[in-house]
Short mmCIF file of C-alpha atoms and ligand atoms in Angstrom, two decimals:
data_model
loop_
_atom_site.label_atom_id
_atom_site.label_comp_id
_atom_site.label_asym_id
_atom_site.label_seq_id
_atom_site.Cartn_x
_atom_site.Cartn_y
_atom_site.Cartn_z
CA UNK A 1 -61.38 26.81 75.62
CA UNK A 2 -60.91 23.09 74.48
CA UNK A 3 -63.71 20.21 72.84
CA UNK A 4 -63.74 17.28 72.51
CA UNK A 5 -66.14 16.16 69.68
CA UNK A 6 -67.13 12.38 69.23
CA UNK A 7 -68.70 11.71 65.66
CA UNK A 8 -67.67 13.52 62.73
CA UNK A 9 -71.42 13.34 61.24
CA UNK A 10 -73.03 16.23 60.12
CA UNK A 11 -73.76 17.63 63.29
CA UNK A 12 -70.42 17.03 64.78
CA UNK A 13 -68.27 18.45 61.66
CA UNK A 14 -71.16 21.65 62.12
CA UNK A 15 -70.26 22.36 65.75
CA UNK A 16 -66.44 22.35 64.58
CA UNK A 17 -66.69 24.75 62.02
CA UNK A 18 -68.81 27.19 64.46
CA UNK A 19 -66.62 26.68 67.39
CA UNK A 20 -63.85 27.09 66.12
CA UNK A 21 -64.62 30.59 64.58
CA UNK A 22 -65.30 31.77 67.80
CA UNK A 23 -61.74 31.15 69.02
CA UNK A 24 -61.96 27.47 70.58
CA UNK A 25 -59.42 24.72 69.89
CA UNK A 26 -61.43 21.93 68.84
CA UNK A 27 -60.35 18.07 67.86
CA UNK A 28 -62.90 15.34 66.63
CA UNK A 29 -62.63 11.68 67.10
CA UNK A 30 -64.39 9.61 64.63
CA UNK A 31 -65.08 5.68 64.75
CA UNK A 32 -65.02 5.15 61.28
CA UNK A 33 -61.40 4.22 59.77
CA UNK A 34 -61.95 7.50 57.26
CA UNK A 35 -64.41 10.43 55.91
CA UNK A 36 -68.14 8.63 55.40
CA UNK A 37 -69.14 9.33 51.88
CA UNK A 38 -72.01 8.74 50.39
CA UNK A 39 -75.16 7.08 52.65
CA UNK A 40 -78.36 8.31 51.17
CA UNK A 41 -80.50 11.17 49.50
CA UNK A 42 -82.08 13.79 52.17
CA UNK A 43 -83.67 16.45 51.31
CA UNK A 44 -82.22 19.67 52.78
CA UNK A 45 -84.39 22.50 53.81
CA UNK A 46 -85.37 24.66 56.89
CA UNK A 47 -83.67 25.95 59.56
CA UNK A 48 -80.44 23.73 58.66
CA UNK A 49 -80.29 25.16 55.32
CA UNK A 50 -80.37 29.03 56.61
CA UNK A 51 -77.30 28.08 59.01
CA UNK A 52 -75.56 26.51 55.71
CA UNK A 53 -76.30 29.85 54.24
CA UNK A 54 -75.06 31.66 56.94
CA UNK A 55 -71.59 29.27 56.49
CA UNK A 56 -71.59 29.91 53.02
CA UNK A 57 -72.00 26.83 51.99
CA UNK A 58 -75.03 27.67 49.48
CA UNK A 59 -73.02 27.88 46.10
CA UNK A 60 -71.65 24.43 47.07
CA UNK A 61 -75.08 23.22 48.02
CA UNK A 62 -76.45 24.54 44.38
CA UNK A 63 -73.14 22.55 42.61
CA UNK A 64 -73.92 19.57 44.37
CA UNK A 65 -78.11 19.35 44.85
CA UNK A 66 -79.96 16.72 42.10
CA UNK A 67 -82.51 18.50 40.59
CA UNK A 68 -85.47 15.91 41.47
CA UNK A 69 -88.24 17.64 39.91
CA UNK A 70 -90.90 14.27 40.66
CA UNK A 71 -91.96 11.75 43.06
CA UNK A 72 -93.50 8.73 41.22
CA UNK A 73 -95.18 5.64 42.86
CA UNK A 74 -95.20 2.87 40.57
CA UNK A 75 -96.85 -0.56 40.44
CA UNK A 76 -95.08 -3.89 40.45
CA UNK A 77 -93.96 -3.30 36.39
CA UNK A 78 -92.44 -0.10 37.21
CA UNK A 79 -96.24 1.59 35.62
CA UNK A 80 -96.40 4.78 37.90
CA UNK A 81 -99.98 4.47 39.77
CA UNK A 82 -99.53 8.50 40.92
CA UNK A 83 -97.09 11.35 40.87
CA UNK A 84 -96.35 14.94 42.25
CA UNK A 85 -94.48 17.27 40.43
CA UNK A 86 -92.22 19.77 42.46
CA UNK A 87 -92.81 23.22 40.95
CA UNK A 88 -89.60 24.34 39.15
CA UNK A 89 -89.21 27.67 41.24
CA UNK A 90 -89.25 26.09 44.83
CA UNK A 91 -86.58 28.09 46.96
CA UNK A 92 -83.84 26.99 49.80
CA UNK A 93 -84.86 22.58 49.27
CA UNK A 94 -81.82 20.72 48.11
CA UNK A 95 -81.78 16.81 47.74
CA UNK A 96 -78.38 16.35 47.90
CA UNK A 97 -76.34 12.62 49.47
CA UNK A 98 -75.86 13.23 53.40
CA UNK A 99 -72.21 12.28 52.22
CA UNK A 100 -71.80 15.28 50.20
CA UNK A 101 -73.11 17.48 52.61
CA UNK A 102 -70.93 16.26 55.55
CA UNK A 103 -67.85 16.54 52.82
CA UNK A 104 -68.59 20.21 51.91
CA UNK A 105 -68.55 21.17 56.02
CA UNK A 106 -65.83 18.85 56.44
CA UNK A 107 -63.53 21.00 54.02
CA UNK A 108 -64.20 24.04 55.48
CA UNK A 109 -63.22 22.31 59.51
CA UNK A 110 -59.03 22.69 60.14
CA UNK A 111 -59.73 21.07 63.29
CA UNK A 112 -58.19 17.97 63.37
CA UNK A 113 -60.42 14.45 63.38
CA UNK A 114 -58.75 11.32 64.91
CA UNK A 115 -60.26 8.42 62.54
CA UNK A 116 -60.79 4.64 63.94
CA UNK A 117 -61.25 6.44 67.46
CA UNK A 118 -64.02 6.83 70.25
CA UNK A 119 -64.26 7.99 73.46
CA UNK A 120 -63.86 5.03 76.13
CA UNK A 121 -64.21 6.80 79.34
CA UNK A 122 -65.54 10.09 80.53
CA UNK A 123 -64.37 11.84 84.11
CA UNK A 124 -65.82 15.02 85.18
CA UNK A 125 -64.62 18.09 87.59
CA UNK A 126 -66.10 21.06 88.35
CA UNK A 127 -63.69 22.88 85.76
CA UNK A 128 -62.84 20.12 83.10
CA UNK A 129 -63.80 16.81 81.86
CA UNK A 130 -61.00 14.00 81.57
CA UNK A 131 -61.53 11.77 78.48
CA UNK A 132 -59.73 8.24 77.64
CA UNK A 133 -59.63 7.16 73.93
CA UNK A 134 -59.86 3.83 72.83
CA UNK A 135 -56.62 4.60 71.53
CA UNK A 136 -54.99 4.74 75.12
CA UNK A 137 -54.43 8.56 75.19
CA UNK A 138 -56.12 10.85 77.15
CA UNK A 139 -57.71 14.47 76.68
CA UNK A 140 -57.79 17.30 79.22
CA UNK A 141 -60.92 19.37 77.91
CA UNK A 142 -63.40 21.69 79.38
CA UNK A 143 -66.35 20.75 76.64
CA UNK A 144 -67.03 17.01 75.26
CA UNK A 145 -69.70 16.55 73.09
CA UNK A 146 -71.37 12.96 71.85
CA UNK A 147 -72.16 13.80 68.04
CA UNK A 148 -72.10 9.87 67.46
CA UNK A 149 -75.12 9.69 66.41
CA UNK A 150 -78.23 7.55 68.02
CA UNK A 151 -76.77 4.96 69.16
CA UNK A 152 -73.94 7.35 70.82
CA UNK A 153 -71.18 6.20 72.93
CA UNK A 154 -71.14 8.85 75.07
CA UNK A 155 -74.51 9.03 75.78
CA UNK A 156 -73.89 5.51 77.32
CA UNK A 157 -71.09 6.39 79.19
CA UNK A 158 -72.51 9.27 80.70
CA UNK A 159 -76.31 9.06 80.89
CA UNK A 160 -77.03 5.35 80.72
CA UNK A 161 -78.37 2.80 78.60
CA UNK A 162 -80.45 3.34 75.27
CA UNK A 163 -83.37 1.86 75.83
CA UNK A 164 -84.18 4.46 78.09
CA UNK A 165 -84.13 7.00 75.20
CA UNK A 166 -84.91 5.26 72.11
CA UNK A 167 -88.41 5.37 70.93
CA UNK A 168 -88.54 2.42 67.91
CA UNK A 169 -90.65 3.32 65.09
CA UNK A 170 -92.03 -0.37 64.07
CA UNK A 171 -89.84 -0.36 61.27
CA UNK A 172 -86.03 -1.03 59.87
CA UNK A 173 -84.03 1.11 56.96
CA UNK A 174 -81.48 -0.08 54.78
CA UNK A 175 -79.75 2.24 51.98
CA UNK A 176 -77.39 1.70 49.60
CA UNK A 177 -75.60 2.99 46.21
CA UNK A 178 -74.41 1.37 43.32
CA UNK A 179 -73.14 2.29 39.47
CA UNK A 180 -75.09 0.77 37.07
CA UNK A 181 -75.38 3.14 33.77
CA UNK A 182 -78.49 1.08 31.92
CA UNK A 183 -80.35 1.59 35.33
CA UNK A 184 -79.55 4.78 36.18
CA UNK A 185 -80.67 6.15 32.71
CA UNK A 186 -83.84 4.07 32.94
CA UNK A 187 -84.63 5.30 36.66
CA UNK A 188 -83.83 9.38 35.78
CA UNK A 189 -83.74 11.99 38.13
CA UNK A 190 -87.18 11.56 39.79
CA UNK A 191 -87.91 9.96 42.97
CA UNK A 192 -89.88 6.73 42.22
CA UNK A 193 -90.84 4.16 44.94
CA UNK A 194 -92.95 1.18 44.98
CA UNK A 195 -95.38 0.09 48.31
CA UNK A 196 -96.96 -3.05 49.33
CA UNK A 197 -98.20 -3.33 52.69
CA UNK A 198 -95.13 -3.06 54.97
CA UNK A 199 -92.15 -2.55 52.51
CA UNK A 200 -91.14 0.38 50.45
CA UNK A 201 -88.17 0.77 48.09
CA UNK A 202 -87.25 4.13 46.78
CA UNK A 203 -84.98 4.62 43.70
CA UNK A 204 -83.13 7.77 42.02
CA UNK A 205 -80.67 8.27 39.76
CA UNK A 206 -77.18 9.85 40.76
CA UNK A 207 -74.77 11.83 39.29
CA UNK A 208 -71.79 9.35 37.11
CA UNK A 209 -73.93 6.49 36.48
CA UNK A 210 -75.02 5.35 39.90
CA UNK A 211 -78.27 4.45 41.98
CA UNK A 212 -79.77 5.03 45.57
CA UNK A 213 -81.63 2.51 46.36
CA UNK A 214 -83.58 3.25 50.26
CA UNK A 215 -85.95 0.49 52.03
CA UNK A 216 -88.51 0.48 54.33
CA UNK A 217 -89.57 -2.66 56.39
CA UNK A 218 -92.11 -3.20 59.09
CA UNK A 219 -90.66 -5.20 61.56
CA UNK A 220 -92.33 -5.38 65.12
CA UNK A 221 -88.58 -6.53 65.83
CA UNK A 222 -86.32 -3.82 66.73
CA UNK A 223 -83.21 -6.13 66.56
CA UNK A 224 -81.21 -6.57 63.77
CA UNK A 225 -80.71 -9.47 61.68
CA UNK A 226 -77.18 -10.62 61.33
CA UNK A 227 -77.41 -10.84 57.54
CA UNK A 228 -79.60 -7.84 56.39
CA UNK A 229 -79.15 -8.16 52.79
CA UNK A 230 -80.10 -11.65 52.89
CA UNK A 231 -83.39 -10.26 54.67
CA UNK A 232 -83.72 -7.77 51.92
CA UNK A 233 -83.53 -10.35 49.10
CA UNK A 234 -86.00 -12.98 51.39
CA UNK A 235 -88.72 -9.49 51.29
CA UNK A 236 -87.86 -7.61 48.61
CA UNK A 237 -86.95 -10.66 45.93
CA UNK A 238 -90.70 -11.38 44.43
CA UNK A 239 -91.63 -7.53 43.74
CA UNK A 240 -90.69 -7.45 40.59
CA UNK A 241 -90.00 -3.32 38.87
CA UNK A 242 -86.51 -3.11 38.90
CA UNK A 243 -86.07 -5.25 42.29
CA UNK A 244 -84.11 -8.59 40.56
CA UNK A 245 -81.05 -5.80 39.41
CA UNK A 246 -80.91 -3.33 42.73
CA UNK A 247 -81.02 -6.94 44.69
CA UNK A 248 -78.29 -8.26 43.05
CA UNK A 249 -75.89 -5.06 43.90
CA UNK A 250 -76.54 -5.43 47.47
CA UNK A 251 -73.43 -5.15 49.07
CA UNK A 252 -72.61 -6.42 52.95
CA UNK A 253 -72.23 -3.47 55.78
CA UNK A 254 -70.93 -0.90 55.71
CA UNK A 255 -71.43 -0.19 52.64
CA UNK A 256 -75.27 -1.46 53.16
CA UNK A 257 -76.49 0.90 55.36
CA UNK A 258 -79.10 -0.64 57.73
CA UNK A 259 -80.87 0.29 61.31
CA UNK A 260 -83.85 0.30 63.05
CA UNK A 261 -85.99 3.80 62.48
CA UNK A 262 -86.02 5.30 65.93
CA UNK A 263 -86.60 8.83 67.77
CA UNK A 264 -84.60 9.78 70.82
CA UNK A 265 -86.30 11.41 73.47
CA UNK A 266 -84.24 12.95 76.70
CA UNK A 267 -85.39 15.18 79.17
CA UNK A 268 -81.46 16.09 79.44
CA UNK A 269 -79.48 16.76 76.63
CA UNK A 270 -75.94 17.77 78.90
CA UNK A 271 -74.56 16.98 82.27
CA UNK A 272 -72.03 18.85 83.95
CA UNK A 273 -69.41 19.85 80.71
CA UNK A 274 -70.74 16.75 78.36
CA UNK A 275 -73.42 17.66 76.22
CA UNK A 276 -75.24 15.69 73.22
CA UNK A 277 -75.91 17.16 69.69
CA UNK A 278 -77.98 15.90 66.58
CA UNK A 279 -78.93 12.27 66.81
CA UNK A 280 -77.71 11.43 69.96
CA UNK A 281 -80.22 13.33 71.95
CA UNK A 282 -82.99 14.67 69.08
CA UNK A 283 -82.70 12.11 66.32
CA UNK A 284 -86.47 12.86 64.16
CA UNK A 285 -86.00 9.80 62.36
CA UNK A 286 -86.63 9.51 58.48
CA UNK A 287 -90.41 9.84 58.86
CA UNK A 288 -89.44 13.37 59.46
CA UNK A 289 -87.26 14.22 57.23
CA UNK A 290 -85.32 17.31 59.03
CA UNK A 291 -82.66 15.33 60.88
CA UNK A 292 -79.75 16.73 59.06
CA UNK A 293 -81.30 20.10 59.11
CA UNK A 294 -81.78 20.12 62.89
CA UNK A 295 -78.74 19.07 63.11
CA UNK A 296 -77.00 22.10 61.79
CA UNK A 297 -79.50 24.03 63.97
CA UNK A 298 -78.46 23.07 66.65
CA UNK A 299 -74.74 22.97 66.48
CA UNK A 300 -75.06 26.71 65.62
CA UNK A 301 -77.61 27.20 68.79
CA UNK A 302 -74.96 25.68 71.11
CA UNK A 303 -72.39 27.74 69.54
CA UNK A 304 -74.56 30.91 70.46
CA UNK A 305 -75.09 29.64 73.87
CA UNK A 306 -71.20 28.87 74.60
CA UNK A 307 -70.43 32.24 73.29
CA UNK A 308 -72.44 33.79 75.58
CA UNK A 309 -71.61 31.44 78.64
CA UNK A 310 -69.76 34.15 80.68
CA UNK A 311 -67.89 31.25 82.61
CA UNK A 312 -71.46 29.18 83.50
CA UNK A 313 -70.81 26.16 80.93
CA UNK A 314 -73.49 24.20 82.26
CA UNK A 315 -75.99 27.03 82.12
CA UNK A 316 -75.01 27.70 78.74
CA UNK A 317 -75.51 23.84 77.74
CA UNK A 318 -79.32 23.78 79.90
CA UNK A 319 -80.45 26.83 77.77
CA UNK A 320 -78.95 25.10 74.60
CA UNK A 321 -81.85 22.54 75.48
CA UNK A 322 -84.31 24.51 75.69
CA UNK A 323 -83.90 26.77 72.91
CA UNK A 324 -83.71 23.15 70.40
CA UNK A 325 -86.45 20.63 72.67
CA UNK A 326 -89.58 22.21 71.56
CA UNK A 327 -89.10 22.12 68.00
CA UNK A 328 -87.64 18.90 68.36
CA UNK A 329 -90.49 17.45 70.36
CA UNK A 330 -92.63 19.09 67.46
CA UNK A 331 -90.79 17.19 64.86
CA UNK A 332 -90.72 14.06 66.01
CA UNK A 333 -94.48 14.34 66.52
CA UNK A 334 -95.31 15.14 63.25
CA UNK A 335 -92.72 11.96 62.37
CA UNK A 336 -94.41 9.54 64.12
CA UNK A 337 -97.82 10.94 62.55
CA UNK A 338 -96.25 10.46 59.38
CA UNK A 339 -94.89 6.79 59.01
CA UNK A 340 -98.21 5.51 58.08
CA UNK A 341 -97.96 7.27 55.11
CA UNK A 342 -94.34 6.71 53.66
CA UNK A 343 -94.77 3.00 54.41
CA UNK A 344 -98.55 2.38 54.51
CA UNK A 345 -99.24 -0.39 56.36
CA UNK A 346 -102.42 -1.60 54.46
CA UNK A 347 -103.73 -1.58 50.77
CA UNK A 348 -106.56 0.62 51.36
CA UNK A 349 -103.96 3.32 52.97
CA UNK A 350 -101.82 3.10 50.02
CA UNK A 351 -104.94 3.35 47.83
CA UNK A 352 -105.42 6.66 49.69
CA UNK A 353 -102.23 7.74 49.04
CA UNK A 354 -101.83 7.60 45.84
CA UNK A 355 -105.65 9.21 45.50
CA UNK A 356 -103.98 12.04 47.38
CA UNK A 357 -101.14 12.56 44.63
CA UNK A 358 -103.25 12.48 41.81
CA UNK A 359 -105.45 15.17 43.26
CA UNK A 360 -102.19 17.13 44.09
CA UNK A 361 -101.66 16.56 40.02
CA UNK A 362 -104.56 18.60 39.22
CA UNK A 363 -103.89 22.17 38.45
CA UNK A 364 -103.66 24.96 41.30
CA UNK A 365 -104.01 22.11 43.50
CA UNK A 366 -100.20 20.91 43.31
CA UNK A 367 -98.83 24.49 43.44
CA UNK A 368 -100.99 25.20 47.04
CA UNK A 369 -99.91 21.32 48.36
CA UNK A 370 -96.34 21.58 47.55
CA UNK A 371 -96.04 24.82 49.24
CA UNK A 372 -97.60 23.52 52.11
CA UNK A 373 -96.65 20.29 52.59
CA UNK A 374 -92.91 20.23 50.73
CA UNK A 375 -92.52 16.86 49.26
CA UNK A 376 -89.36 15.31 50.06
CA UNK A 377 -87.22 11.89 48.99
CA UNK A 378 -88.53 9.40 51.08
CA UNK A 379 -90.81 11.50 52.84
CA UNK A 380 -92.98 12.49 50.43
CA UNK A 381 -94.93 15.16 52.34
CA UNK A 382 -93.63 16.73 55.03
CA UNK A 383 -94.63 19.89 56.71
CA UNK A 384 -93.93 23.61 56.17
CA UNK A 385 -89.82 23.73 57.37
CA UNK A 386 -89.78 25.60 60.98
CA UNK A 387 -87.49 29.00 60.37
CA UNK A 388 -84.24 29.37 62.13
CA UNK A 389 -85.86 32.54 64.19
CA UNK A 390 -88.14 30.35 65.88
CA UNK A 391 -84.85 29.14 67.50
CA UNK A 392 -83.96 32.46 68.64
CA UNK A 393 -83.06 33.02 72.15
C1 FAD B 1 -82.59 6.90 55.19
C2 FAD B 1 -82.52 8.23 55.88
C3 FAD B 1 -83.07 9.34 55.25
C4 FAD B 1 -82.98 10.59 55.87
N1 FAD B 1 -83.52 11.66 55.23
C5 FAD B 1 -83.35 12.90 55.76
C6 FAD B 1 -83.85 14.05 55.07
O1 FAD B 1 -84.50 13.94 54.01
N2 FAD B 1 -83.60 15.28 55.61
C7 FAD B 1 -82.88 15.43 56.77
O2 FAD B 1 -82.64 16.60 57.18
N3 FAD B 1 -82.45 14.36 57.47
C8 FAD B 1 -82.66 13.10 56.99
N4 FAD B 1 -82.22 11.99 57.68
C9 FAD B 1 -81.64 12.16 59.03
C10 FAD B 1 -80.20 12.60 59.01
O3 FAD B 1 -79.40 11.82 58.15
C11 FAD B 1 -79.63 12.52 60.42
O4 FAD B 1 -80.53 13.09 61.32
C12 FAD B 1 -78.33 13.28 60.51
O5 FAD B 1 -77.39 12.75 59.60
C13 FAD B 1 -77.80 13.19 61.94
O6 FAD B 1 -76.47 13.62 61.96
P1 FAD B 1 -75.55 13.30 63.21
O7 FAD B 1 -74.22 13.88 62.86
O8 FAD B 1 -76.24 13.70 64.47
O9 FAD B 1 -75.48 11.70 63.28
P2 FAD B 1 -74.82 10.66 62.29
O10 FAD B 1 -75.04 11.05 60.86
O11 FAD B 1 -75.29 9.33 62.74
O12 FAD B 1 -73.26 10.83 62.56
C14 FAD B 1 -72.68 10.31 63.74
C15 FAD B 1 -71.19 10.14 63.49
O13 FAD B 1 -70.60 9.60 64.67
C16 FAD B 1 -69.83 8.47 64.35
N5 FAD B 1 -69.86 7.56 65.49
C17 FAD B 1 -70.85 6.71 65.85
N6 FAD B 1 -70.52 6.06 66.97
C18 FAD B 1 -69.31 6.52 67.33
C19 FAD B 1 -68.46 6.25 68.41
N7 FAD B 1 -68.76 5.34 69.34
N8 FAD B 1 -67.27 6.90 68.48
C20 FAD B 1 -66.92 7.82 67.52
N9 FAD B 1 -67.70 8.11 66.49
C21 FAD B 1 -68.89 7.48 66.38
C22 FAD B 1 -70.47 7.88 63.10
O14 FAD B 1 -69.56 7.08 62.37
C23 FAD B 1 -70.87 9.15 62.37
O15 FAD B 1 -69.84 9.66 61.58
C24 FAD B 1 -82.33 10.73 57.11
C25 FAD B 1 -81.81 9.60 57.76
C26 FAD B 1 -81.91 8.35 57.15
C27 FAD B 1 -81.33 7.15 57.85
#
């Protein structure tokens, strides 16, 4: 059996390695000119984590997590106003650069990715889909699959627009990295952020001398400015902390990672032998915080359903759906609760915030929050991580 994967993300570089250990011949085409390194921090836990156990990926994931041991917020002179400390002993959490992540799949994938190459035109048969590249060529295949992500090209070829899916969360994201020793040293390896009302900026020290720098802005705007990091100096210039240095690294796209925060909600996630995966059709968002991991989850619960298909494709791709929806629809949920309180939108909220951190810093109280409520990067408190069986069949 042959597929045709579009995005060589995490979730597409997942369904690779899975399908191609149970005996398909895969190829992925990719629109970026080579491998996407680094991005930003996630934090890497939950049913996505047990599959990258299951690949044996967790001696690479231990090698390559950053041991972020606190979340700090901190005033406008970097003075922290309140701050959780992760217990030492916490279990299967890594906060690790989506890059890395994607890289340690990616070396363990022999199917061949086509870089600088996306899928232009989709034509289905009862027993094969017919794909043109924007490279001219064409692919005989009996499985494509849009991994590209949420604004996914062949969700648009083959389902329609995106405004019909896309759920905008009020807000934009930018992300970057830079090397800057001095600053590094001086941020550590803690997750510290800084709030007003509307904006957030999150710093952490990397490995060899560099920073990730992530922002959050309100926007009632989904639409993108042309020049983000001049919007990102215009908001971000007067905040003072460590803003004047991480504003004057800002580098231009792509290496300035910027979108709008959205969900995508479908009621179908496949249509004949094209199917979505990860953020094309169940994209969390950042408020969230499990994209990556439900990403894995589900490239290894359409696996189990192709494996199983007996000849019915489509079948197999309808009960991929609704083993994943639930849990999705559950995630995003608790997402959209959640964005209120990783970029409060008022002074009194963040007041109640950080009154909720320093009575997580008394102690027993920490120890019960933590393991109920993991703290994250960026997300600061998420829920317990839904387990892998609750994806069972
Ligand atoms: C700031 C931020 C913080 C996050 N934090 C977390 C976290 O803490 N934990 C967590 O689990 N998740 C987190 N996420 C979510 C997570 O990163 C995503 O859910 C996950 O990476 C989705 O993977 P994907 O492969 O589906 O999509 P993507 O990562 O978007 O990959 C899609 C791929 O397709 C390619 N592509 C796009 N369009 C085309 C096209 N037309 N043709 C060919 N290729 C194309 C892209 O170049 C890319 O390589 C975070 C996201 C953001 C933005």
């Amino acid at each position: 059996m042959k597929a045709l994967i579009c995005g060589a993300g995490i979730a597409g570089l997942t369904l690779a390695w899975h399908l191609e250990r149970v005996g398909w011949d895969v190829e992925l085409v990719e629109r970026a000119p080579a491998f996407r390194e680094g991005g930003y921090m996630i934090d890497f836990f939950g049913p996505g984590y047990e599959v990258a156990e299951m690949m044996g990926l967790r001696p690479r994931l231990d090698d390559l997590r950053y041991p972020i041991s606190t979340i700090n917020y901190v005033d406008r002179d970097g003075k922290p106003t309140s701050s959780l400390k992760m217990p030492p002993d916490i279990d299967r959490i890594a906060s690790l650069l989506r890059g890395d992540l994607a890289r340690m799949i990616h070396g363990d994938v022999h199917a061949p990715v086509r870089y600088s190459t996306s899928v232009d035109e989709v034509e289905q048969a009862d027993s094969g889909v017919s794909v043109r590249l924007t490279d001219g060529t064409r692919r005989e295949v009996d499985l494509l699959v849009g991994a590209d992500g949420a604004h996914s090209r062949v969700r648009e070829l083959v389902f329609g627009d995106e405004h019909r899916f896309l759920r905008y969360l009020g807000h934009h994201v930018a992300a970057y990295i830079f090397t800057d020793e001095d600053l590094s040293r001086r941020v550590g390896m803690r997750y510290q952020m800084l709030t007003v009302p509307g904006l957030m900026i999150g710093a952490y020290a990397l490995r060899g001398g560099r920073v990730a720098v992530l922002f959050l802005r309100r926007d009632p705007d989904p639409a993108l400015p042309e020049d983000p990091a001049a919007v990102l100096r215009r908001d971000y210039g007067d905040l003072g902390w460590i803003l004047p240095e991480v504003l004057d690294r800002c580098p231009s796209p792509p290496e300035l990672y910027y979108d709008q925060v959205t969900q995508i909600e479908m009621a179908e996630w496949s249509r004949g032998r094209v199917a979505l995966l990860g953020d094309a059709c169940q994209a969390v968002s950042l408020f969230a915080g499990h994209g990556a991991s439900m990403a894995m989850a589900a490239a290894w619960v359409l696996t189990d359903e192709l494996r199983g298909a007996d000849g019915d494709l489509p079948g197999a791709l309808a009960r991929y759906r609704r083993r994943m929806q639930p849990t999705i629809a559950d995630t995003q949920r608790f997402g959209r609760g959640f964005t209120r309180w990783m970029a409060p939108p008022s002074q009194w909220r963040i007041r109640a915030r950080d009154g909720i951190m320093r009575l997580a810093s008394l102690p027993g109280v920490n120890r019960l929050l933590v393991n109920s409520i993991t703290a994250g990067s960026g997300t600061l408190i998420t829920r317990r991580p839904t387990r892998l069986e609750r994806l069972g069949r």
